[in-house]
């Protein structure tokens, strides 16, 4: 008997990380008696005098933000990584191993408007954020001790964001972060074996099948990857095989802004809530090296499962064994694809 992906329990392989994930499609039909609730109101003002990210306000360390009018970047006042530390190893024994990790951290305020999110910003405004990210890669990437620049956004209290003002972060480190090192290895191996990038071949497959595509324009495809772990996890993949943010053409920067708007609006519309997520970009490392196997992409990892408050937990079997999901990536993609590209709050 043949394996039917929307019926039989199975595991799926993630070729970017060499990890497996368990899919239990038969369970998505089980009755649910959890709560349903009306979405929370969001009455944030355009400017909040108590917000440490709004223009003109005082931050926690006493510094003043300028009266910024577009995207604004500053050095994180509480950085997880520091540039000026001794470069050293600690290894009294092979089982006790540590390495110094030099780096830096910055905060990116997407817009002066306290009341917006990426989902509610228009494409030209998101384009300013894209331009700021490209500038940051150039600026941070030229520092000799930096190996990788990780741009990311934690959106919403559920994902640990400390402030609703639309902002993201940049952490840059000497070594490749864990996920990046895995993706570097698999993309390099694929490139060496096939002479084409792993994600170019993957895009061609998804384009032909269509069932996991959420949205696409000339420059980017948004899809729920075949191996998605989070219920509504997506990837944004550059249609052209480019490796760095600096490789984006003018049109592609607009295409990226448009794709970001489209995926975040659909997320918000799904449960009529400002959809929480962690997202971030995976371009090539910035250190010297052969990186042509890298294919620029972004990941969105949203925790919500069933409603504005019912989230997926990574617990039990998933912590001790393997991540698992019920709703299939194909079902998730269909639900996101069906959402309007007009924000639910704009329609009121
Ligand atoms: P999150 O909301 O994703 O935690 O990001 C806020 C970041 O802003 C956080 O890393 C920094 C915190 O260190 N921050 C400042 O740099 N200055 C402040 O005045 C408060 C917060
Ligand atoms: Zn603010």
Short mmCIF file of C-alpha atoms and ligand atoms in Angstrom, two decimals, residues 45-55 57 68 111-115 163-166, ligand 2:
data_model
loop_
_atom_site.label_atom_id
_atom_site.label_comp_id
_atom_site.label_asym_id
_atom_site.label_seq_id
_atom_site.Cartn_x
_atom_site.Cartn_y
_atom_site.Cartn_z
CA UNK A 45 -1.01 55.25 19.72
CA UNK A 46 1.12 56.58 16.85
CA UNK A 47 3.56 57.88 19.48
CA UNK A 48 4.00 56.48 23.00
CA UNK A 49 5.86 58.77 25.43
CA UNK A 50 6.89 55.73 27.54
CA UNK A 51 8.29 53.71 24.60
CA UNK A 52 12.09 53.50 24.55
CA UNK A 53 12.07 53.05 20.77
CA UNK A 54 9.86 55.99 19.75
CA UNK A 55 11.58 59.09 18.24
CA UNK A 57 12.46 59.32 23.76
CA UNK A 68 14.04 59.81 13.23
CA UNK A 111 9.47 53.04 11.44
CA UNK A 112 8.85 55.95 13.82
CA UNK A 113 5.18 54.87 13.96
CA UNK A 114 4.62 53.06 17.27
CA UNK A 115 1.24 51.68 16.13
CA UNK A 163 8.14 46.21 23.17
CA UNK A 164 5.35 46.43 20.56
CA UNK A 165 7.14 49.24 18.65
CA UNK A 166 7.97 47.63 15.27
ZN1 LIG B 2 7.29 53.47 20.20
#
